[in-house]
Coordinates of N, CA and C in Angstrom, one line a residue:
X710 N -6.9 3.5 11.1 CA -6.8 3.2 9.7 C -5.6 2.2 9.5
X711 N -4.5 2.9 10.3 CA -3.4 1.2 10.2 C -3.6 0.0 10.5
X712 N -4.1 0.1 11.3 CA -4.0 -1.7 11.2 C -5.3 -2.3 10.7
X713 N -6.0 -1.2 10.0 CA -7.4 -2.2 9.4 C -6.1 -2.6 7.9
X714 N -5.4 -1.5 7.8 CA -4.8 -1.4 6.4 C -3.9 -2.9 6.7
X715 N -3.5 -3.5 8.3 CA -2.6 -4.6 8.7 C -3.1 -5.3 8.4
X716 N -4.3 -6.0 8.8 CA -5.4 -6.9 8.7 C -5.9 -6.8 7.4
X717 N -5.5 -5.9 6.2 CA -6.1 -6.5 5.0 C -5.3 -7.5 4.2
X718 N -4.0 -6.7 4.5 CA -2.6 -7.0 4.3 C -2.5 -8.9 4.5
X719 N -2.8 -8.8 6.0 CA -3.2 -10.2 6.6 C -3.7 -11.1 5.5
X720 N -4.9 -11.1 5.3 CA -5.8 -11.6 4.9 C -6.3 -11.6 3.6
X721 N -5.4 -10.8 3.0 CA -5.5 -10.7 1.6 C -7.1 -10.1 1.2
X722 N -7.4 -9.1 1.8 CA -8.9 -8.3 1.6 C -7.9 -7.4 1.1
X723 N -9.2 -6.2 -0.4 CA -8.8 -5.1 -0.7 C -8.7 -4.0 0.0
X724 N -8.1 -2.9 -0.2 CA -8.5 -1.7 0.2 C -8.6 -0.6 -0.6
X725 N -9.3 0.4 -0.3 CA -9.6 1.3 -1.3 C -9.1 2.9 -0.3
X726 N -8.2 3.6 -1.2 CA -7.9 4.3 -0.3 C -8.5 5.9 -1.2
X727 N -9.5 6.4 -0.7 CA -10.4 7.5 -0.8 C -9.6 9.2 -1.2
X728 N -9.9 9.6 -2.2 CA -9.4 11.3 -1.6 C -7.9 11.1 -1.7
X729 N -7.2 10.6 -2.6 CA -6.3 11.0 -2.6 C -5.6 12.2 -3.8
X730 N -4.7 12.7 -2.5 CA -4.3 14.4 -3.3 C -3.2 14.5 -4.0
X731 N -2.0 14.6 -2.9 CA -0.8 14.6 -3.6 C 0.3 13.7 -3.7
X732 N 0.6 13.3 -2.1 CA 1.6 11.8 -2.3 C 0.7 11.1 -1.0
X733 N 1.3 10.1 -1.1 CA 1.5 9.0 -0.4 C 1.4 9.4 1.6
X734 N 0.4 8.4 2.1 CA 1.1 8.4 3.9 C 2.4 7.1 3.8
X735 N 3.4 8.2 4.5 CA 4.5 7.4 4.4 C 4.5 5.7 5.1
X736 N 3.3 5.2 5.6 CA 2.7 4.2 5.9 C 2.6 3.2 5.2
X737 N 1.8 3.5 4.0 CA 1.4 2.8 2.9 C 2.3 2.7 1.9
X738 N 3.9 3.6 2.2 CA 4.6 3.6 0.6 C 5.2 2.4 0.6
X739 N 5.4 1.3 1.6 CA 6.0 -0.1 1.2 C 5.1 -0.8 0.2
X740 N 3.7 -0.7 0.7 CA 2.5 -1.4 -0.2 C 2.8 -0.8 -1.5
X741 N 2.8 0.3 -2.1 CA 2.7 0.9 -3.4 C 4.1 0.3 -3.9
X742 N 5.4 0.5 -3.6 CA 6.5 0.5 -3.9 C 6.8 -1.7 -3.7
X743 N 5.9 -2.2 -3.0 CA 6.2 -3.8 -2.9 C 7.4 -4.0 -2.6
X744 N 7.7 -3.9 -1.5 CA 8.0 -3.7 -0.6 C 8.3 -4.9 0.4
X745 N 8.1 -6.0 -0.4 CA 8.3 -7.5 0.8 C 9.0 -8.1 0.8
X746 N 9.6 -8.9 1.6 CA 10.5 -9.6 2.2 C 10.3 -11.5 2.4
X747 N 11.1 -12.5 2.2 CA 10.3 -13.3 2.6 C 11.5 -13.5 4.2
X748 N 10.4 -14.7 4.4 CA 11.1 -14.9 5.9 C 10.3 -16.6 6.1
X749 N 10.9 -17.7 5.9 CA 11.0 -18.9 6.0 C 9.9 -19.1 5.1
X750 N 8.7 -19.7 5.0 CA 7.9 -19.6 4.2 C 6.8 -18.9 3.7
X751 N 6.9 -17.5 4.6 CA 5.8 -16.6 4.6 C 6.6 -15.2 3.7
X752 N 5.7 -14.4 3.0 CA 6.4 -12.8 2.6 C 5.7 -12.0 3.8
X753 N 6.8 -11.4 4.1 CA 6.3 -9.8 4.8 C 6.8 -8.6 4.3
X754 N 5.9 -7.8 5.1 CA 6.2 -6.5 4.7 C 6.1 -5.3 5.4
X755 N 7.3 -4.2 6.0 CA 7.2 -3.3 6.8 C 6.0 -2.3 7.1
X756 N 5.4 -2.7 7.3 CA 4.5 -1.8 7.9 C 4.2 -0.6 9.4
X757 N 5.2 0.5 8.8 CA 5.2 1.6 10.1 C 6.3 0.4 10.9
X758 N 6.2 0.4 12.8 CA 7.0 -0.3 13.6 C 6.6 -2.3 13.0
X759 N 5.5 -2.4 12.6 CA 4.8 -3.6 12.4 C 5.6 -4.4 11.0
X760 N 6.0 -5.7 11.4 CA 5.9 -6.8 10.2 C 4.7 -7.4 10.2
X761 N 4.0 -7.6 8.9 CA 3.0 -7.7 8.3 C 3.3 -9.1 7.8
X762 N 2.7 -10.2 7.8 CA 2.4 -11.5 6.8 C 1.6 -10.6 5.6
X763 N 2.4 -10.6 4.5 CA 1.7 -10.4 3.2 C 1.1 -11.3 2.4
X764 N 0.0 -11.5 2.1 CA -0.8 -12.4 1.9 C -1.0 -11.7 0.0
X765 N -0.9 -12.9 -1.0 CA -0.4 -12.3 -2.5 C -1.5 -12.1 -3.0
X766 N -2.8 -12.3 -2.2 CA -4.1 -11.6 -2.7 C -4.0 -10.6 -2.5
X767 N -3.4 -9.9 -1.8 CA -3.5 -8.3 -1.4 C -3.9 -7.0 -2.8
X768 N -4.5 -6.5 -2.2 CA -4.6 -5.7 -3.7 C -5.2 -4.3 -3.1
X769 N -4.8 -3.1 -3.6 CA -4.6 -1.9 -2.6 C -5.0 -0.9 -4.4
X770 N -6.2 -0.1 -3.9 CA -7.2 0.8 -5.2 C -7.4 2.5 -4.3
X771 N -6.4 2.9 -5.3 CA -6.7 4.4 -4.9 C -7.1 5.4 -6.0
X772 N -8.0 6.3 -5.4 CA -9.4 7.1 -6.1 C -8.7 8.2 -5.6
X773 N -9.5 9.5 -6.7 CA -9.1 10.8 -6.2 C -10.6 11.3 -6.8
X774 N -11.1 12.5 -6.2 CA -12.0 13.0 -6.9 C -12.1 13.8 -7.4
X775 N -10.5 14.6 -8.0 CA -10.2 15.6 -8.5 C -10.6 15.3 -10.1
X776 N -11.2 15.9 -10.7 CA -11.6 15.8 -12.3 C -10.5 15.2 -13.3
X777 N -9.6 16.0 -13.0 CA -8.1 16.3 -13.7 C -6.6 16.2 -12.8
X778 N -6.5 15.0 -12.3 CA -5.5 15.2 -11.2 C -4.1 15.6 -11.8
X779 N -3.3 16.1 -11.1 CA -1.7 16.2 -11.4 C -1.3 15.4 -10.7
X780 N -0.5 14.1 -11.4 CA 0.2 13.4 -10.3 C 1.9 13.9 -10.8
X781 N 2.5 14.3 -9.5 CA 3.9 14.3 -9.7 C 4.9 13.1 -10.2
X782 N 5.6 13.5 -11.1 CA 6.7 12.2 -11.4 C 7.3 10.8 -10.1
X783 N 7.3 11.7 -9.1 CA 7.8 10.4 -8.0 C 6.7 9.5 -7.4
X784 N 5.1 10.2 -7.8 CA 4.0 9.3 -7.5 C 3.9 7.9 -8.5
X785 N 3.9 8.9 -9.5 CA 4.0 7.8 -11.2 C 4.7 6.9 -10.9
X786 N 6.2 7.1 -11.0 CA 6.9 6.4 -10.5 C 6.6 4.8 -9.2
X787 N 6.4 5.7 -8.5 CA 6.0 4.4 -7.3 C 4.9 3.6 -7.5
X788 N 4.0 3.9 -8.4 CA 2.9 3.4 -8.5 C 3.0 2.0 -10.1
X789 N 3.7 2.6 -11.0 CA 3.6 1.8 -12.2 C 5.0 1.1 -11.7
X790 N 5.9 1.0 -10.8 CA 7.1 -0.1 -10.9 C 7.1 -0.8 -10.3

């Protein structure tokens, strides 16, 4: 799942991330929190041991299938700033 999540990153393809419950894989929290860097004329972005070329198409959609979810204040948080 990482590095498809690298290579969307890359390439500026979405991803849709399925079933989500309570927080975040600590993987993905640079993506939610934006999280980039630039570095001469490219943006990156920490991903796990990996720097990522962030491509500003990127665009990252997460679903839950819970009816009525509870999201905790530090998800809210990460997600609307």
């Amino acid at each position: 799942m990482h590095s498809t999540i690298e290579t969307c990153v890359t390439f500026g393809e979405p991803v849709i991330i399925n079933f989500f419950e309570d927080d975040f894989d600590p993987f993905i929290d640079p993506l939610i929190r934006k999280q980039k860097f630039r570095r001469g004329l490219n943006n990156f972005i920490k991903l796990g041991e990996n720097e990522v070329i962030y491509n500003n198409d990127f665009r990252i959609f997460i679903r839950t299938n819970l009816s009525n979810p509870i999201i905790i204040p530090e998800v809210t948080n990460k997600v609307t700033a």
